Short mmCIF file of C-alpha atoms and ligand atoms in Angstrom, two decimals:
data_model
loop_
_atom_site.label_atom_id
_atom_site.label_comp_id
_atom_site.label_asym_id
_atom_site.label_seq_id
_atom_site.Cartn_x
_atom_site.Cartn_y
_atom_site.Cartn_z
CA UNK H 1 0.00 0.00 0.00
CA UNK H 2 1.21 3.46 -0.81
CA UNK H 3 -0.94 6.55 -1.12
CA UNK H 4 -4.06 4.88 0.33
CA UNK H 5 -2.51 3.63 3.55
CA UNK H 6 -3.68 6.22 6.08
CA UNK H 7 -6.21 4.63 8.42
CA UNK H 8 -9.63 6.24 8.44
CA UNK H 9 -11.90 7.22 11.22
CA UNK H 10 -13.75 3.92 11.58
CA UNK H 11 -17.02 3.83 9.66
CA UNK H 12 -20.18 3.53 11.70
CA UNK H 13 -20.17 -0.28 12.02
CA UNK H 14 -20.42 -1.31 8.38
CA UNK H 15 -21.99 -4.70 7.90
CA UNK H 16 -19.40 -7.15 6.58
CA UNK H 17 -20.12 -10.45 4.91
CA UNK H 18 -17.75 -12.92 3.30
CA UNK H 19 -18.56 -15.28 0.47
CA UNK H 20 -16.98 -18.71 0.03
CA UNK H 21 -17.33 -21.49 -2.52
CA UNK H 22 -17.55 -25.18 -1.56
CA UNK H 23 -14.00 -26.58 -1.59
CA UNK H 24 -13.30 -29.54 -3.87
CA UNK H 25 -9.95 -30.89 -2.66
CA UNK H 26 -8.46 -31.61 0.77
CA UNK H 27 -6.09 -28.68 0.31
CA UNK H 28 -8.99 -26.34 -0.46
CA UNK H 29 -10.86 -27.66 2.58
CA UNK H 30 -7.89 -26.73 4.78
CA UNK H 31 -7.63 -23.26 3.24
CA UNK H 32 -11.31 -22.56 3.83
CA UNK H 33 -11.20 -23.87 7.39
CA UNK H 34 -8.38 -21.44 8.20
CA UNK H 35 -9.94 -18.56 6.27
CA UNK H 36 -13.34 -18.76 7.94
CA UNK H 37 -11.82 -18.76 11.42
CA UNK H 38 -9.56 -15.78 10.59
CA UNK H 39 -12.37 -13.84 8.96
CA UNK H 40 -14.68 -14.61 11.90
CA UNK H 41 -12.39 -12.50 14.06
CA UNK H 42 -13.54 -9.29 12.37
CA UNK H 43 -17.08 -10.15 13.45
CA UNK H 44 -18.90 -10.26 10.12
CA UNK H 45 -22.68 -10.21 10.03
CA UNK H 46 -22.62 -13.51 8.16
CA UNK H 47 -20.78 -15.76 5.72
CA UNK H 48 -22.30 -17.10 2.53
CA UNK H 49 -21.53 -20.18 0.44
CA UNK H 50 -22.12 -20.35 -3.31
CA UNK H 51 -24.17 -22.93 -5.17
CA UNK H 52 -22.65 -24.49 -8.29
CA UNK H 53 -24.31 -23.90 -11.66
CA UNK H 54 -27.16 -26.36 -12.28
CA UNK H 55 -27.07 -27.53 -8.63
CA UNK H 56 -23.68 -29.19 -9.18
CA UNK H 57 -22.53 -28.41 -5.61
CA UNK H 58 -25.85 -28.89 -3.78
CA UNK H 59 -24.32 -31.34 -1.32
CA UNK H 60 -21.00 -29.47 -1.12
CA UNK H 61 -22.79 -26.19 -0.40
CA UNK H 62 -24.86 -27.70 2.42
CA UNK H 63 -21.82 -29.44 3.92
CA UNK H 64 -19.70 -26.28 3.75
CA UNK H 65 -22.46 -24.13 5.28
CA UNK H 66 -22.80 -26.44 8.26
CA UNK H 67 -19.05 -26.75 8.70
CA UNK H 68 -18.42 -22.99 8.63
CA UNK H 69 -21.33 -22.45 11.03
CA UNK H 70 -19.94 -24.99 13.47
CA UNK H 71 -16.37 -23.65 13.29
CA UNK H 72 -17.24 -19.98 13.69
CA UNK H 73 -20.59 -19.95 15.51
CA UNK H 74 -21.71 -17.24 13.08
CA UNK H 75 -24.65 -17.08 10.69
CA UNK H 76 -24.01 -18.71 7.33
CA UNK H 77 -26.26 -18.18 4.31
CA UNK H 78 -26.34 -20.84 1.62
CA UNK H 79 -26.82 -19.55 -1.91
CA UNK H 80 -29.62 -21.40 -3.61
CA UNK H 81 -30.44 -21.23 -7.29
CA UNK H 82 -33.56 -22.34 -9.10
CA UNK H 83 -32.98 -22.52 -12.83
CA UNK H 84 -33.41 -26.12 -13.99
CA UNK H 85 -34.15 -27.35 -10.44
CA UNK H 86 -37.28 -29.26 -9.50
CA UNK H 87 -39.40 -27.53 -6.84
CA UNK H 88 -39.43 -30.63 -4.61
CA UNK H 89 -35.61 -30.68 -4.59
CA UNK H 90 -35.61 -27.03 -3.51
CA UNK H 91 -38.22 -27.76 -0.85
CA UNK H 92 -36.14 -30.61 0.56
CA UNK H 93 -33.11 -28.32 0.72
CA UNK H 94 -35.08 -25.57 2.47
CA UNK H 95 -36.33 -28.10 5.01
CA UNK H 96 -32.80 -29.33 5.65
CA UNK H 97 -31.52 -25.79 6.19
CA UNK H 98 -34.42 -24.95 8.47
CA UNK H 99 -33.82 -28.11 10.53
CA UNK H 100 -30.17 -27.14 10.92
CA UNK H 101 -30.83 -23.64 12.21
CA UNK H 102 -29.97 -21.81 9.00
CA UNK H 103 -31.92 -18.55 9.00
CA UNK H 104 -30.81 -16.72 5.88
CA UNK H 105 -30.42 -17.48 2.18
CA UNK H 106 -29.01 -15.82 -0.92
CA UNK H 107 -31.61 -16.63 -3.60
CA UNK H 108 -30.54 -16.60 -7.24
CA UNK H 109 -31.66 -17.74 -10.61
CA UNK H 110 -28.26 -19.25 -11.41
CA UNK H 111 -27.11 -20.24 -14.88
CA UNK H 112 -27.72 -23.50 -16.72
CA UNK H 113 -24.45 -25.13 -17.71
CA UNK H 114 -24.29 -25.36 -21.51
CA UNK H 115 -25.95 -28.46 -22.93
CA UNK H 116 -27.77 -29.24 -19.67
CA UNK H 117 -31.52 -29.25 -19.09
CA UNK H 118 -34.27 -26.67 -19.48
CA UNK H 119 -35.49 -23.77 -17.39
CA UNK H 120 -37.99 -25.61 -15.20
CA UNK H 121 -40.92 -24.12 -13.30
CA UNK H 122 -38.91 -21.56 -11.37
CA UNK H 123 -37.31 -19.59 -14.15
CA UNK H 124 -36.25 -16.34 -12.48
CA UNK H 125 -34.97 -15.42 -9.04
CA UNK H 126 -38.28 -13.63 -8.39
CA UNK H 127 -40.06 -17.00 -8.86
CA UNK H 128 -37.67 -18.58 -6.34
CA UNK H 129 -38.17 -15.82 -3.78
CA UNK H 130 -41.96 -16.12 -4.11
CA UNK H 131 -41.69 -19.92 -3.81
CA UNK H 132 -39.57 -19.69 -0.63
CA UNK H 133 -42.03 -17.23 0.92
CA UNK H 134 -44.98 -19.40 -0.09
CA UNK H 135 -43.52 -22.47 1.59
CA UNK H 136 -41.56 -21.08 4.54
CA UNK H 137 -43.20 -17.72 5.27
CA UNK H 138 -40.85 -15.28 6.97
CA UNK H 139 -38.55 -17.94 8.39
CA UNK H 140 -35.58 -17.02 6.18
CA UNK H 141 -34.00 -13.66 5.62
CA UNK H 142 -33.49 -13.55 1.84
CA UNK H 143 -30.81 -11.60 -0.02
CA UNK H 144 -30.88 -11.44 -3.81
CA UNK H 145 -28.34 -10.37 -6.44
CA UNK H 146 -28.44 -7.09 -8.38
CA UNK H 147 -26.35 -5.54 -11.13
CA UNK H 148 -25.16 -1.91 -11.06
CA UNK H 149 -23.63 -2.48 -14.52
CA UNK H 150 -26.68 -4.51 -15.59
CA UNK H 151 -27.08 -8.23 -16.00
CA UNK H 152 -25.47 -9.44 -19.25
CA UNK H 153 -28.71 -11.08 -20.43
CA UNK H 154 -31.01 -8.15 -19.68
CA UNK H 155 -33.01 -6.95 -22.70
CA UNK H 156 -32.14 -3.40 -21.66
CA UNK H 157 -31.30 -1.36 -18.58
CA UNK H 158 -34.88 -0.43 -17.76
CA UNK H 159 -36.11 -4.03 -18.03
CA UNK H 160 -33.32 -5.12 -15.67
CA UNK H 161 -34.36 -2.47 -13.11
CA UNK H 162 -38.00 -3.58 -13.34
CA UNK H 163 -37.01 -7.21 -12.87
CA UNK H 164 -34.97 -6.25 -9.83
CA UNK H 165 -37.98 -4.41 -8.46
CA UNK H 166 -40.16 -7.50 -9.03
CA UNK H 167 -37.64 -9.62 -7.17
CA UNK H 168 -37.74 -7.32 -4.14
CA UNK H 169 -41.54 -7.22 -4.27
CA UNK H 170 -41.66 -11.02 -4.34
CA UNK H 171 -40.34 -10.92 -0.76
CA UNK H 172 -36.57 -10.39 -0.71
CA UNK H 173 -35.19 -8.51 2.29
CA UNK H 174 -32.04 -7.00 0.81
CA UNK H 175 -29.67 -7.23 -2.15
CA UNK H 176 -25.98 -7.76 -2.81
CA UNK H 177 -24.50 -6.36 -6.00
CA UNK H 178 -22.42 -8.09 -8.59
CA UNK H 179 -18.86 -6.80 -8.17
CA UNK H 180 -17.71 -3.70 -10.01
CA UNK H 181 -14.64 -1.46 -9.91
CA UNK H 182 -16.19 1.93 -10.58
CA UNK H 183 -17.88 3.25 -7.43
CA UNK H 184 -20.03 5.60 -9.54
CA UNK H 185 -21.81 2.52 -10.93
CA UNK H 186 -23.04 1.71 -7.41
CA UNK H 187 -24.20 5.23 -6.58
CA UNK H 188 -25.90 5.60 -9.97
CA UNK H 189 -27.67 2.31 -9.34
CA UNK H 190 -28.88 3.51 -5.91
CA UNK H 191 -30.26 6.67 -7.56
CA UNK H 192 -31.96 4.58 -10.24
CA UNK H 193 -33.54 2.42 -7.52
CA UNK H 194 -34.74 5.46 -5.61
CA UNK H 195 -36.40 6.87 -8.75
CA UNK H 196 -38.29 3.57 -9.12
CA UNK H 197 -39.26 3.44 -5.43
CA UNK H 198 -37.07 0.43 -4.71
CA UNK H 199 -36.01 1.12 -1.14
CA UNK H 200 -34.04 -2.08 -0.44
CA UNK H 201 -30.77 -2.20 1.46
CA UNK H 202 -28.20 -2.73 -1.30
CA UNK H 203 -24.79 -3.95 -0.16
CA UNK H 204 -21.95 -3.60 -2.67
CA UNK H 205 -20.22 -6.85 -3.58
CA UNK H 206 -16.45 -6.40 -3.85
CA UNK H 207 -13.90 -8.72 -5.43
CA UNK H 208 -10.29 -8.43 -4.19
CA UNK H 209 -7.81 -8.53 -7.10
CA UNK H 210 -5.09 -11.15 -6.78
CA UNK H 211 -4.88 -12.69 -10.24
CA UNK H 212 -5.30 -10.70 -13.45
CA UNK H 213 -6.22 -13.53 -15.83
CA UNK H 214 -8.82 -14.88 -13.42
CA UNK H 215 -10.46 -11.52 -12.79
CA UNK H 216 -10.47 -10.68 -16.52
CA UNK H 217 -12.18 -14.01 -17.26
CA UNK H 218 -14.79 -13.60 -14.48
CA UNK H 219 -15.47 -10.00 -15.50
CA UNK H 220 -15.97 -10.87 -19.16
CA UNK H 221 -18.44 -13.59 -18.15
CA UNK H 222 -20.50 -11.58 -15.67
CA UNK H 223 -20.41 -8.19 -17.38
CA UNK H 224 -18.35 -6.37 -14.72
CA UNK H 225 -16.28 -3.64 -16.32
CA UNK H 226 -12.62 -3.32 -15.43
CA UNK H 227 -11.83 0.35 -16.13
CA UNK H 228 -9.17 0.68 -18.81
CA UNK H 229 -6.62 2.40 -16.56
CA UNK H 230 -6.87 -0.49 -14.07
CA UNK H 231 -6.79 -3.18 -16.76
CA UNK H 232 -3.67 -1.66 -18.33
CA UNK H 233 -1.80 -1.51 -15.02
CA UNK H 234 -2.80 -5.10 -14.17
CA UNK H 235 -1.72 -6.31 -17.62
CA UNK H 236 1.63 -4.62 -17.14
CA UNK H 237 2.29 -6.67 -13.98
CA UNK H 238 2.20 -9.94 -15.92
CA UNK H 239 4.64 -12.25 -14.10
CA UNK H 240 5.16 -9.86 -11.17
CA UNK H 241 2.65 -11.20 -8.68
CA UNK H 242 3.77 -9.08 -5.73
CA UNK H 243 3.30 -5.82 -7.64
CA UNK H 244 -0.02 -7.00 -9.05
CA UNK H 245 -1.31 -7.87 -5.58
CA UNK H 246 -0.07 -4.60 -4.06
CA UNK H 247 -1.76 -2.62 -6.83
CA UNK H 248 -4.93 -4.74 -6.60
CA UNK H 249 -5.06 -4.11 -2.86
CA UNK H 250 -4.68 -0.38 -3.42
CA UNK H 251 -7.46 -0.30 -6.05
CA UNK H 252 -9.94 -2.30 -4.01
CA UNK H 253 -9.16 -0.44 -0.76
CA UNK H 254 -9.85 2.83 -2.55
CA UNK H 255 -13.08 1.42 -3.98
CA UNK H 256 -14.29 0.32 -0.51
CA UNK H 257 -13.27 3.65 0.98
CA UNK H 258 -15.35 5.55 -1.58
CA UNK H 259 -18.31 3.20 -1.12
CA UNK H 260 -18.32 3.48 2.67
CA UNK H 261 -17.67 7.23 2.67
CA UNK H 262 -20.57 7.56 0.23
CA UNK H 263 -22.89 5.77 2.66
CA UNK H 264 -22.83 2.10 1.59
CA UNK H 265 -24.24 0.06 4.48
CA UNK H 266 -21.38 -2.44 4.36
CA UNK H 267 -19.40 -4.62 2.01
CA UNK H 268 -19.88 -8.21 0.83
CA UNK H 269 -16.48 -9.65 -0.11
CA UNK H 270 -16.15 -12.32 -2.79
CA UNK H 271 -13.22 -13.89 -0.94
CA UNK H 272 -12.58 -16.90 -3.20
CA UNK H 273 -11.94 -18.65 0.13
CA UNK H 274 -8.86 -16.58 0.96
CA UNK H 275 -8.70 -14.42 4.05
CA UNK H 276 -5.50 -12.46 3.47
CA UNK H 277 -6.52 -10.13 0.58
CA UNK H 278 -9.78 -9.20 2.33
CA UNK H 279 -8.13 -8.68 5.72
CA UNK H 280 -5.45 -6.48 4.14
CA UNK H 281 -8.16 -4.26 2.65
CA UNK H 282 -10.02 -4.05 5.96
CA UNK H 283 -6.78 -3.16 7.72
CA UNK H 284 -6.09 -0.36 5.21
CA UNK H 285 -9.58 0.96 5.90
CA UNK H 286 -8.94 1.00 9.64
CA UNK H 287 -11.63 -1.60 10.23
CA UNK H 288 -11.20 -4.25 12.94
CA UNK H 289 -8.46 -6.75 12.27
CA UNK H 290 -7.88 -10.17 13.76
CA UNK H 291 -5.09 -11.00 16.19
CA UNK H 292 -3.43 -13.54 13.89
CA UNK H 293 -3.46 -14.15 10.16
CA UNK H 294 -2.01 -17.27 8.57
CA UNK H 295 0.25 -16.12 5.72
CA UNK H 296 -0.98 -18.92 3.44
CA UNK H 297 -4.65 -17.89 3.77
P1 FAD F 1 -32.63 -12.95 -12.10
O1 FAD F 1 -32.92 -11.89 -11.10
O2 FAD F 1 -33.69 -13.97 -12.36
O3 FAD F 1 -32.26 -12.21 -13.48
C1 FAD F 1 -31.65 -12.91 -14.53
C2 FAD F 1 -31.91 -12.22 -15.85
O4 FAD F 1 -33.28 -12.39 -16.19
C3 FAD F 1 -31.70 -10.70 -15.83
O5 FAD F 1 -31.22 -10.33 -17.10
C4 FAD F 1 -33.08 -10.13 -15.59
O6 FAD F 1 -33.23 -8.83 -16.10
C5 FAD F 1 -33.93 -11.14 -16.36
N1 FAD F 1 -35.27 -11.31 -15.77
C6 FAD F 1 -35.61 -11.41 -14.47
N2 FAD F 1 -36.94 -11.58 -14.34
C7 FAD F 1 -37.46 -11.60 -15.60
C8 FAD F 1 -38.78 -11.75 -16.13
N3 FAD F 1 -39.83 -11.90 -15.34
N4 FAD F 1 -38.93 -11.73 -17.49
C9 FAD F 1 -37.85 -11.57 -18.33
N5 FAD F 1 -36.58 -11.42 -17.86
C10 FAD F 1 -36.39 -11.44 -16.52
N6 FAD F 1 -24.58 -18.04 -9.55
C11 FAD F 1 -24.53 -19.34 -9.17
O7 FAD F 1 -24.69 -20.24 -10.02
N7 FAD F 1 -24.29 -19.69 -7.88
C12 FAD F 1 -24.12 -18.76 -6.90
O8 FAD F 1 -23.92 -19.11 -5.74
C13 FAD F 1 -24.18 -17.38 -7.26
N8 FAD F 1 -24.03 -16.42 -6.34
C14 FAD F 1 -24.21 -15.10 -6.69
C15 FAD F 1 -24.18 -14.12 -5.70
C16 FAD F 1 -24.40 -12.79 -6.01
C17 FAD F 1 -24.39 -11.75 -4.93
C18 FAD F 1 -24.63 -12.42 -7.37
C19 FAD F 1 -24.85 -10.97 -7.75
C20 FAD F 1 -24.64 -13.38 -8.37
C21 FAD F 1 -24.45 -14.73 -8.04
N9 FAD F 1 -24.50 -15.74 -8.99
C22 FAD F 1 -24.42 -17.06 -8.62
C23 FAD F 1 -24.66 -15.42 -10.42
C24 FAD F 1 -26.14 -15.44 -10.83
O9 FAD F 1 -26.71 -16.71 -10.67
C25 FAD F 1 -26.18 -15.03 -12.30
O10 FAD F 1 -25.82 -13.67 -12.44
C26 FAD F 1 -27.48 -15.33 -13.00
O11 FAD F 1 -27.26 -15.18 -14.42
C27 FAD F 1 -28.61 -14.39 -12.63
O12 FAD F 1 -29.08 -14.64 -11.38
P2 FAD F 1 -30.14 -13.64 -10.69
O13 FAD F 1 -30.57 -14.27 -9.45
O14 FAD F 1 -29.63 -12.27 -10.64
O15 FAD F 1 -31.31 -13.75 -11.80
#
């Protein structure tokens, strides 16, 4: 960190949440077990665990949720997606979560892996939210996804806003954004919501930068724009991982600083199961840091 390193007056208790994916190998299991314990020390509101496209990690998601909950004692929200899933499979999953004391969900449409299946009865996230409310009432707190730079499949910007509104009206409690690197995108989105009388709590989703090729690939797929000046600097660090990570940390710290100073209620970090990049950003922001961080995390 260079010019962004001065600690700030702490923000008024921003809500922090940390997203994980279900680990696939023993090594990944170990990394996640360390990361969740280290991240728990900054007292997040909750963790969340993603759901593989087409339900491919249904069991892994449930197992990871219960493991993280047991290790940290904190709330953990499974992501659950509906596209291509049978309603009775979703019901069984909801029952299992309810029986295990899970009280919040991140409800998504998801994406169908190419060449696999059809849409099914629950085609959009708004259908899933309505279905969860129909069958479980107010038991779960439900977060949904939203897109300050618009969803890549939206017919147009206005249609995307209206679909987001529908999703909130179907019974969602709050929303987490897709990640972005331009803070103006978030504030413009909040203004656009206000104009359409969408008064949901909208937490910005933030992706730490640790690997240029990976972030370029993700961003191309999900429609998140990497501003040209950032892309060019990241490209220039090809092969120099330390410089890339230091610059990535600076960029994302500055993004979080602008979001929180502008009134964002908190930050949802897409951690990719690593604690260190997220904790470094929180430290730069002057937010609580844990006593001990494993250097491999
Ligand atoms: P929706 O809200 O259903 O929107 C999808 C598209 O359909 C949009 O273009 C929207 O404008 C359009 N649309 C919505 N309703 C209608 C309608 N009634 N008529 C016509 N068009 C409509 N993916 C995973 O597979 N697993 C995860 O764990 C996961 N976690 C995520 C977490 C967050 C915070 C976010 C932001 C995304 C996540 N995703 C995940 C990605 C997500 O599944 C994809 O972005 C997916 O393509 C859209 O999901 P959604 O819930 O936003 O869909």
